[in-house]
Amino acid sequence: MGDNYGNVGINAGYARFNALDYGKVGAEGTLKGEFNNPDIGYALSANANALIGNKNGFNGGVYAGLDFGKTTCSEFNLGVMADYTAAFAKNNVINVQNGDLTAIEADLDPKKSLKTGLSLGFTRNICCDEGRKLKMALTGGAEFHPEPTLDLESGQVINNKNLKKVSPFIGSNVEYSKQINDKGQQIVFGAKCALSKTGTTYGEASIGFRF
């Protein structure tokens, strides 16, 4: 095995889960290492984020993958991922006959989402500079989420808790990092989004610091 190294980071930004807007604060950790072949390595990472605002929520994810071409200016990244999002919202009572259709549709969006699948992307050292990296990845797989229903008699939205409904999803992650000192500390700009065919949407933009 080659050398291992890891880092931790903090970030803040904006997130949107279905029709709900949040501020975002979070933490992350990454462990990277090399095999006997210095061109091939591995990466393990996890993150946890609090979604805050008029309503609160949580987002977290894990990733495990392989990195190919580590001795070049462009490496390829292939791995498996899981991402979980939950909005902490109580059931609402809606005036079915006079209620706003947009508000009703928003309240019928699932309040939880578990996405699992593959991640395929690359990391590019800009101008072959190790201190500046652009990382992009496409994600896709299966999303598990509840299916809220509307009781027409009471006008109450029933937010089922079980993640029984399954939909395909596709998403993307983009990250730009720049080393800011000789200690290897970085400033990081990131964005990600995910969309499922019949389920949920999630997106975020953030700025962070790794040390």
C-alpha atoms as an extended CHARMM CRD file, in Angstrom:
* protein
*
       211  EXT
         1         1  MET       CA              0.0000000000        0.0000000000        0.0000000000  PROA      1               0.0000000000
         2         2  GLY       CA              1.0940000000        3.5400000000       -0.6350000000  PROA      2               0.0000000000
         3         3  ASP       CA              0.7990000000        6.5880000000        1.5770000000  PROA      3               0.0000000000
         4         4  ASN       CA             -2.5610000000        7.4580000000        3.1070000000  PROA      4               0.0000000000
         5         5  TYR       CA             -3.7540000000       10.9260000000        3.9180000000  PROA      5               0.0000000000
         6         6  GLY       CA             -7.0080000000       12.5380000000        4.9510000000  PROA      6               0.0000000000
         7         7  ASN       CA             -8.5900000000       15.8810000000        5.5950000000  PROA      7               0.0000000000
         8         8  VAL       CA            -11.6590000000       17.3500000000        7.2090000000  PROA      8               0.0000000000
         9         9  GLY       CA            -13.5900000000       20.4200000000        6.2030000000  PROA      9               0.0000000000
        10        10  ILE       CA            -16.4790000000       22.7320000000        6.9820000000  PROA      10              0.0000000000
        11        11  ASN       CA            -18.8470000000       24.4650000000        4.5800000000  PROA      11              0.0000000000
        12        12  ALA       CA            -21.8660000000       26.7260000000        4.3620000000  PROA      12              0.0000000000
        13        13  GLY       CA            -24.2290000000       27.7190000000        1.5960000000  PROA      13              0.0000000000
        14        14  TYR       CA            -27.7190000000       27.3870000000        0.1400000000  PROA      14              0.0000000000
        15        15  ALA       CA            -29.7780000000       24.2480000000       -0.4380000000  PROA      15              0.0000000000
        16        16  ARG       CA            -33.1770000000       23.5240000000       -1.9720000000  PROA      16              0.0000000000
        17        17  PHE       CA            -35.0730000000       20.2990000000       -1.3570000000  PROA      17              0.0000000000
        18        18  ASN       CA            -38.2070000000       20.0410000000       -3.4930000000  PROA      18              0.0000000000
        19        19  ALA       CA            -40.0820000000       23.3070000000       -2.8850000000  PROA      19              0.0000000000
        20        20  LEU       CA            -38.2940000000       24.2000000000        0.3760000000  PROA      20              0.0000000000
        21        21  ASP       CA            -35.3280000000       26.6000000000        0.6550000000  PROA      21              0.0000000000
        22        22  TYR       CA            -32.6640000000       26.2490000000        3.3370000000  PROA      22              0.0000000000
        23        23  GLY       CA            -29.4120000000       27.6410000000        4.5580000000  PROA      23              0.0000000000
        24        24  LYS       CA            -26.7670000000       24.9190000000        4.7810000000  PROA      24              0.0000000000
        25        25  VAL       CA            -23.9170000000       24.3060000000        7.2360000000  PROA      25              0.0000000000
        26        26  GLY       CA            -21.9530000000       21.0900000000        7.3130000000  PROA      26              0.0000000000
        27        27  ALA       CA            -18.7950000000       19.0880000000        7.8600000000  PROA      27              0.0000000000
        28        28  GLU       CA            -16.9630000000       16.5000000000        5.7800000000  PROA      28              0.0000000000
        29        29  GLY       CA            -14.1190000000       14.0310000000        6.0470000000  PROA      29              0.0000000000
        30        30  THR       CA            -12.0450000000       12.2820000000        3.3720000000  PROA      30              0.0000000000
        31        31  LEU       CA             -9.4620000000        9.5160000000        3.4320000000  PROA      31              0.0000000000
        32        32  LYS       CA             -7.3500000000        8.8500000000        0.3210000000  PROA      32              0.0000000000
        33        33  GLY       CA             -4.6330000000        6.3170000000       -0.3230000000  PROA      33              0.0000000000
        34        34  GLU       CA             -2.6200000000        4.5420000000       -2.9960000000  PROA      34              0.0000000000
        35        35  PHE       CA             -2.1350000000        0.8860000000       -3.8630000000  PROA      35              0.0000000000
        36        36  ASN       CA              1.2090000000       -0.6210000000       -4.8900000000  PROA      36              0.0000000000
        37        37  ASN       CA              0.6310000000        0.9050000000       -8.3050000000  PROA      37              0.0000000000
        38        38  PRO       CA              0.9680000000        4.6890000000       -7.7530000000  PROA      38              0.0000000000
        39        39  ASP       CA             -1.3870000000        5.3200000000      -10.6780000000  PROA      39              0.0000000000
        40        40  ILE       CA             -4.3220000000        3.7170000000       -8.8410000000  PROA      40              0.0000000000
        41        41  GLY       CA             -5.7220000000        4.8280000000       -5.5030000000  PROA      41              0.0000000000
        42        42  TYR       CA             -8.8560000000        4.8200000000       -3.4050000000  PROA      42              0.0000000000
        43        43  ALA       CA            -11.0290000000        7.4100000000       -1.6950000000  PROA      43              0.0000000000
        44        44  LEU       CA            -13.4920000000        7.1980000000        1.1950000000  PROA      44              0.0000000000
        45        45  SER       CA            -15.5640000000       10.1910000000        2.2540000000  PROA      45              0.0000000000
        46        46  ALA       CA            -18.5730000000       11.1820000000        4.3340000000  PROA      46              0.0000000000
        47        47  ASN       CA            -20.4480000000       14.4200000000        4.9570000000  PROA      47              0.0000000000
        48        48  ALA       CA            -23.2440000000       15.6650000000        7.2030000000  PROA      48              0.0000000000
        49        49  ASN       CA            -25.1700000000       18.9100000000        6.7470000000  PROA      49              0.0000000000
        50        50  ALA       CA            -27.8140000000       20.7540000000        8.7370000000  PROA      50              0.0000000000
        51        51  LEU       CA            -30.4840000000       22.4480000000        6.6100000000  PROA      51              0.0000000000
        52        52  ILE       CA            -31.8090000000       25.4890000000        8.4470000000  PROA      52              0.0000000000
        53        53  GLY       CA            -34.4070000000       28.1680000000        7.7830000000  PROA      53              0.0000000000
        54        54  ASN       CA            -38.1450000000       28.5180000000        8.2870000000  PROA      54              0.0000000000
        55        55  LYS       CA            -38.1410000000       24.7140000000        8.3000000000  PROA      55              0.0000000000
        56        56  ASN       CA            -35.2400000000       22.4760000000        9.2070000000  PROA      56              0.0000000000
        57        57  GLY       CA            -33.7200000000       19.4040000000        7.6210000000  PROA      57              0.0000000000
        58        58  PHE       CA            -30.7210000000       17.1280000000        7.2870000000  PROA      58              0.0000000000
        59        59  ASN       CA            -28.5370000000       15.9510000000        4.4230000000  PROA      59              0.0000000000
        60        60  GLY       CA            -25.6910000000       13.4590000000        4.5650000000  PROA      60              0.0000000000
        61        61  GLY       CA            -23.7890000000       11.1590000000        2.2770000000  PROA      61              0.0000000000
        62        62  VAL       CA            -21.0130000000        8.5970000000        1.9190000000  PROA      62              0.0000000000
        63        63  TYR       CA            -18.7560000000        7.6390000000       -0.9920000000  PROA      63              0.0000000000
        64        64  ALA       CA            -16.2430000000        4.8740000000       -1.6740000000  PROA      64              0.0000000000
        65        65  GLY       CA            -14.3450000000        4.6850000000       -4.9280000000  PROA      65              0.0000000000
        66        66  LEU       CA            -11.2060000000        4.1930000000       -6.9770000000  PROA      66              0.0000000000
        67        67  ASP       CA             -9.0040000000        6.8320000000       -8.6090000000  PROA      67              0.0000000000
        68        68  PHE       CA             -7.1880000000        6.0230000000      -11.8720000000  PROA      68              0.0000000000
        69        69  GLY       CA             -4.3250000000        7.9810000000      -13.4330000000  PROA      69              0.0000000000
        70        70  LYS       CA             -3.1560000000        9.6030000000      -10.2120000000  PROA      70              0.0000000000
        71        71  THR       CA              0.2580000000       10.4710000000      -11.6310000000  PROA      71              0.0000000000
        72        72  THR       CA             -1.2750000000       12.4620000000      -14.5030000000  PROA      72              0.0000000000
        73        73  CYS       CA             -2.9070000000       15.8780000000      -14.5690000000  PROA      73              0.0000000000
        74        74  SER       CA             -6.3250000000       14.2590000000      -15.0630000000  PROA      74              0.0000000000
        75        75  GLU       CA             -7.4460000000       11.3150000000      -12.9650000000  PROA      75              0.0000000000
        76        76  PHE       CA            -10.6950000000        9.3760000000      -13.3580000000  PROA      76              0.0000000000
        77        77  ASN       CA            -12.9200000000        8.5890000000      -10.3960000000  PROA      77              0.0000000000
        78        78  LEU       CA            -15.3470000000        5.6610000000      -10.1600000000  PROA      78              0.0000000000
        79        79  GLY       CA            -17.2610000000        4.7200000000       -7.0310000000  PROA      79              0.0000000000
        80        80  VAL       CA            -20.4810000000        3.9890000000       -5.2040000000  PROA      80              0.0000000000
        81        81  MET       CA            -22.4240000000        6.5930000000       -3.2620000000  PROA      81              0.0000000000
        82        82  ALA       CA            -25.4100000000        7.0680000000       -0.9830000000  PROA      82              0.0000000000
        83        83  ASP       CA            -27.1300000000       10.3380000000       -0.1040000000  PROA      83              0.0000000000
        84        84  TYR       CA            -29.9510000000       10.9050000000        2.3950000000  PROA      84              0.0000000000
        85        85  THR       CA            -32.0790000000       14.0350000000        2.7850000000  PROA      85              0.0000000000
        86        86  ALA       CA            -34.9340000000       14.6720000000        5.2160000000  PROA      86              0.0000000000
        87        87  ALA       CA            -37.1040000000       17.7430000000        5.7170000000  PROA      87              0.0000000000
        88        88  PHE       CA            -38.5430000000       18.0160000000        9.1980000000  PROA      88              0.0000000000
        89        89  ALA       CA            -42.0630000000       19.1920000000        8.4390000000  PROA      89              0.0000000000
        90        90  LYS       CA            -45.3430000000       18.3720000000       10.1610000000  PROA      90              0.0000000000
        91        91  ASN       CA            -48.4590000000       17.3140000000        8.2870000000  PROA      91              0.0000000000
        92        92  ASN       CA            -50.3810000000       20.3060000000        7.0010000000  PROA      92              0.0000000000
        93        93  VAL       CA            -54.1180000000       20.8100000000        6.6400000000  PROA      93              0.0000000000
        94        94  ILE       CA            -55.0990000000       22.2820000000        3.2830000000  PROA      94              0.0000000000
        95        95  ASN       CA            -58.3320000000       23.8770000000        2.1630000000  PROA      95              0.0000000000
        96        96  VAL       CA            -58.7980000000       21.5210000000       -0.7930000000  PROA      96              0.0000000000
        97        97  GLN       CA            -61.4250000000       23.5820000000       -2.6250000000  PROA      97              0.0000000000
        98        98  ASN       CA            -59.9080000000       27.0290000000       -2.1480000000  PROA      98              0.0000000000
        99        99  GLY       CA            -56.2460000000       26.1510000000       -1.6250000000  PROA      99              0.0000000000
       100       100  ASP       CA            -53.5260000000       27.3050000000       -3.9930000000  PROA      100             0.0000000000
       101       101  LEU       CA            -52.6250000000       24.4780000000       -6.3900000000  PROA      101             0.0000000000
       102       102  THR       CA            -48.9020000000       25.2830000000       -6.2470000000  PROA      102             0.0000000000
       103       103  ALA       CA            -48.8900000000       25.1350000000       -2.4500000000  PROA      103             0.0000000000
       104       104  ILE       CA            -50.7540000000       21.8250000000       -2.4880000000  PROA      104             0.0000000000
       105       105  GLU       CA            -48.3080000000       20.3090000000       -4.9750000000  PROA      105             0.0000000000
       106       106  ALA       CA            -45.3540000000       21.5050000000       -2.9060000000  PROA      106             0.0000000000
       107       107  ASP       CA            -46.7730000000       19.9780000000        0.2570000000  PROA      107             0.0000000000
       108       108  LEU       CA            -47.2910000000       16.6810000000       -1.5530000000  PROA      108             0.0000000000
       109       109  ASP       CA            -43.5790000000       16.4270000000       -2.3690000000  PROA      109             0.0000000000
       110       110  PRO       CA            -41.7800000000       13.6350000000       -0.4640000000  PROA      110             0.0000000000
       111       111  LYS       CA            -40.0990000000       14.8550000000        2.6990000000  PROA      111             0.0000000000
       112       112  LYS       CA            -37.3960000000       12.1540000000        2.6510000000  PROA      112             0.0000000000
       113       113  SER       CA            -35.0750000000       10.7590000000        0.0040000000  PROA      113             0.0000000000
       114       114  LEU       CA            -32.4080000000        8.0420000000       -0.0180000000  PROA      114             0.0000000000
       115       115  LYS       CA            -30.3530000000        7.9100000000       -3.2030000000  PROA      115             0.0000000000
       116       116  THR       CA            -27.9160000000        5.0710000000       -3.8890000000  PROA      116             0.0000000000
       117       117  GLY       CA            -25.9250000000        4.3800000000       -7.0150000000  PROA      117             0.0000000000
       118       118  LEU       CA            -22.7490000000        4.9820000000       -8.9970000000  PROA      118             0.0000000000
       119       119  SER       CA            -20.5480000000        8.0450000000       -9.3870000000  PROA      119             0.0000000000
       120       120  LEU       CA            -18.3550000000        8.5410000000      -12.4530000000  PROA      120             0.0000000000
       121       121  GLY       CA            -16.1770000000       11.5750000000      -12.9970000000  PROA      121             0.0000000000
       122       122  PHE       CA            -12.7240000000       13.1110000000      -13.1950000000  PROA      122             0.0000000000
       123       123  THR       CA            -10.3990000000       15.3840000000      -11.2630000000  PROA      123             0.0000000000
       124       124  ARG       CA             -8.2900000000       17.8260000000      -13.2660000000  PROA      124             0.0000000000
       125       125  ASN       CA             -5.2510000000       19.6900000000      -11.9860000000  PROA      125             0.0000000000
       126       126  ILE       CA             -5.7290000000       23.0490000000      -13.6850000000  PROA      126             0.0000000000
       127       127  CYS       CA             -2.6260000000       23.8070000000      -15.7590000000  PROA      127             0.0000000000
       128       128  CYS       CA             -1.1330000000       20.6850000000      -14.0880000000  PROA      128             0.0000000000
       129       129  ASP       CA             -1.0110000000       22.6560000000      -10.8270000000  PROA      129             0.0000000000
       130       130  GLU       CA             -1.5530000000       20.3480000000       -7.8190000000  PROA      130             0.0000000000
       131       131  GLY       CA             -2.8330000000       23.3100000000       -5.8420000000  PROA      131             0.0000000000
       132       132  ARG       CA             -5.8250000000       23.9580000000       -8.1050000000  PROA      132             0.0000000000
       133       133  LYS       CA             -8.2750000000       21.1750000000       -8.8640000000  PROA      133             0.0000000000
       134       134  LEU       CA            -11.5700000000       20.9260000000      -10.7280000000  PROA      134             0.0000000000
       135       135  LYS       CA            -13.6350000000       17.8620000000       -9.9070000000  PROA      135             0.0000000000
       136       136  MET       CA            -16.7960000000       16.8450000000      -11.7680000000  PROA      136             0.0000000000
       137       137  ALA       CA            -18.9250000000       13.7290000000      -11.4820000000  PROA      137             0.0000000000
       138       138  LEU       CA            -22.2110000000       12.2930000000      -12.7320000000  PROA      138             0.0000000000
       139       139  THR       CA            -24.2710000000       10.2060000000      -10.3220000000  PROA      139             0.0000000000
       140       140  GLY       CA            -27.1810000000        7.8990000000      -10.9980000000  PROA      140             0.0000000000
       141       141  GLY       CA            -29.0700000000        4.9690000000       -9.5730000000  PROA      141             0.0000000000
       142       142  ALA       CA            -32.1660000000        4.3270000000       -7.4630000000  PROA      142             0.0000000000
       143       143  GLU       CA            -33.9580000000        6.7020000000       -5.1430000000  PROA      143             0.0000000000
       144       144  PHE       CA            -36.1440000000        5.4540000000       -2.3040000000  PROA      144             0.0000000000
       145       145  HSD       CA            -38.7540000000        7.8540000000       -0.9510000000  PROA      145             0.0000000000
       146       146  PRO       CA            -42.2550000000        7.9670000000        0.5740000000  PROA      146             0.0000000000
       147       147  GLU       CA            -45.3320000000        8.9140000000       -1.4220000000  PROA      147             0.0000000000
       148       148  PRO       CA            -47.4080000000       11.5710000000        0.3820000000  PROA      148             0.0000000000
       149       149  THR       CA            -51.1560000000       11.4610000000       -0.1520000000  PROA      149             0.0000000000
       150       150  LEU       CA            -53.9610000000       13.9820000000        0.3220000000  PROA      150             0.0000000000
       151       151  ASP       CA            -57.0640000000       13.0270000000        2.3030000000  PROA      151             0.0000000000
       152       152  LEU       CA            -59.7970000000       14.8210000000        0.3770000000  PROA      152             0.0000000000
       153       153  GLU       CA            -62.2590000000       14.7460000000        3.2720000000  PROA      153             0.0000000000
       154       154  SER       CA            -60.0120000000       16.3390000000        5.8760000000  PROA      154             0.0000000000
       155       155  GLY       CA            -57.6680000000       18.2110000000        3.5340000000  PROA      155             0.0000000000
       156       156  GLN       CA            -54.7180000000       16.7560000000        5.4650000000  PROA      156             0.0000000000
       157       157  VAL       CA            -51.4900000000       15.7080000000        3.8070000000  PROA      157             0.0000000000
       158       158  ILE       CA            -50.4070000000       12.2710000000        4.9920000000  PROA      158             0.0000000000
       159       159  ASN       CA            -46.5950000000       12.1440000000        4.9120000000  PROA      159             0.0000000000
       160       160  ASN       CA            -45.8860000000        8.4260000000        4.9050000000  PROA      160             0.0000000000
       161       161  LYS       CA            -42.5420000000        7.6740000000        6.5980000000  PROA      161             0.0000000000
       162       162  ASN       CA            -41.6820000000        4.4430000000        4.7940000000  PROA      162             0.0000000000
       163       163  LEU       CA            -39.2950000000        4.7160000000        1.8370000000  PROA      163             0.0000000000
       164       164  LYS       CA            -41.3170000000        2.2960000000       -0.2840000000  PROA      164             0.0000000000
       165       165  LYS       CA            -41.4830000000        4.1300000000       -3.5970000000  PROA      165             0.0000000000
       166       166  VAL       CA            -38.5010000000        3.6710000000       -5.9480000000  PROA      166             0.0000000000
       167       167  SER       CA            -37.5590000000        5.9950000000       -8.8080000000  PROA      167             0.0000000000
       168       168  PRO       CA            -34.4530000000        6.3130000000      -10.9960000000  PROA      168             0.0000000000
       169       169  PHE       CA            -32.4030000000        9.4430000000      -10.4160000000  PROA      169             0.0000000000
       170       170  ILE       CA            -29.5570000000       11.2990000000      -12.0680000000  PROA      170             0.0000000000
       171       171  GLY       CA            -27.3650000000       14.0090000000      -10.6190000000  PROA      171             0.0000000000
       172       172  SER       CA            -24.1010000000       15.8950000000      -10.8770000000  PROA      172             0.0000000000
       173       173  ASN       CA            -21.4240000000       17.2540000000       -8.5210000000  PROA      173             0.0000000000
       174       174  VAL       CA            -18.9370000000       20.0150000000       -9.3080000000  PROA      174             0.0000000000
       175       175  GLU       CA            -16.1150000000       21.2330000000       -7.0830000000  PROA      175             0.0000000000
       176       176  TYR       CA            -13.2470000000       23.6940000000       -7.4210000000  PROA      176             0.0000000000
       177       177  SER       CA            -10.5430000000       23.6940000000       -4.7470000000  PROA      177             0.0000000000
       178       178  LYS       CA             -7.5090000000       25.9280000000       -4.3330000000  PROA      178             0.0000000000
       179       179  GLN       CA             -4.6360000000       25.4090000000       -1.9030000000  PROA      179             0.0000000000
       180       180  ILE       CA             -4.0820000000       28.6130000000        0.0550000000  PROA      180             0.0000000000
       181       181  ASN       CA             -0.9270000000       27.8630000000        2.0530000000  PROA      181             0.0000000000
       182       182  ASP       CA              1.9930000000       25.4640000000        2.3860000000  PROA      182             0.0000000000
       183       183  LYS       CA              0.0860000000       23.4540000000        5.0110000000  PROA      183             0.0000000000
       184       184  GLY       CA             -2.1980000000       22.1160000000        2.2810000000  PROA      184             0.0000000000
       185       185  GLN       CA             -5.2860000000       23.9470000000        3.5120000000  PROA      185             0.0000000000
       186       186  GLN       CA             -7.8470000000       24.6530000000        0.8100000000  PROA      186             0.0000000000
       187       187  ILE       CA            -10.7720000000       26.8780000000        0.0060000000  PROA      187             0.0000000000
       188       188  VAL       CA            -13.5010000000       24.9640000000       -1.8160000000  PROA      188             0.0000000000
       189       189  PHE       CA            -16.4520000000       26.0220000000       -3.9820000000  PROA      189             0.0000000000
       190       190  GLY       CA            -19.0280000000       23.3330000000       -4.6680000000  PROA      190             0.0000000000
       191       191  ALA       CA            -22.4220000000       22.6410000000       -6.2200000000  PROA      191             0.0000000000
       192       192  LYS       CA            -24.5440000000       19.5490000000       -6.6420000000  PROA      192             0.0000000000
       193       193  CYS       CA            -27.9890000000       18.6430000000       -7.8710000000  PROA      193             0.0000000000
       194       194  ALA       CA            -30.1190000000       15.5320000000       -8.2670000000  PROA      194             0.0000000000
       195       195  LEU       CA            -33.4280000000       14.8420000000       -9.9730000000  PROA      195             0.0000000000
       196       196  SER       CA            -35.5920000000       11.7350000000      -10.0010000000  PROA      196             0.0000000000
       197       197  LYS       CA            -38.2500000000       10.9380000000      -12.5860000000  PROA      197             0.0000000000
       198       198  THR       CA            -41.2110000000       10.7900000000      -10.2230000000  PROA      198             0.0000000000
       199       199  GLY       CA            -39.6520000000       11.6630000000       -6.8970000000  PROA      199             0.0000000000
       200       200  THR       CA            -37.6250000000       14.5370000000       -5.5190000000  PROA      200             0.0000000000
       201       201  THR       CA            -35.2140000000       17.2840000000       -6.4560000000  PROA      201             0.0000000000
       202       202  TYR       CA            -32.2250000000       18.4790000000       -4.4600000000  PROA      202             0.0000000000
       203       203  GLY       CA            -29.6460000000       21.1540000000       -5.1510000000  PROA      203             0.0000000000
       204       204  GLU       CA            -27.0300000000       23.1210000000       -3.2720000000  PROA      204             0.0000000000
       205       205  ALA       CA            -24.2260000000       25.6280000000       -3.6630000000  PROA      205             0.0000000000
       206       206  SER       CA            -21.5720000000       26.0960000000       -0.9910000000  PROA      206             0.0000000000
       207       207  ILE       CA            -18.2070000000       27.5080000000       -0.0270000000  PROA      207             0.0000000000
       208       208  GLY       CA            -15.9410000000       25.6950000000        2.4030000000  PROA      208             0.0000000000
       209       209  PHE       CA            -12.5570000000       25.2810000000        3.9970000000  PROA      209             0.0000000000
       210       210  ARG       CA            -10.4630000000       22.0970000000        4.2950000000  PROA      210             0.0000000000
       211       211  PHE       CA             -7.5760000000       21.5850000000        6.6630000000  PROA      211             0.0000000000
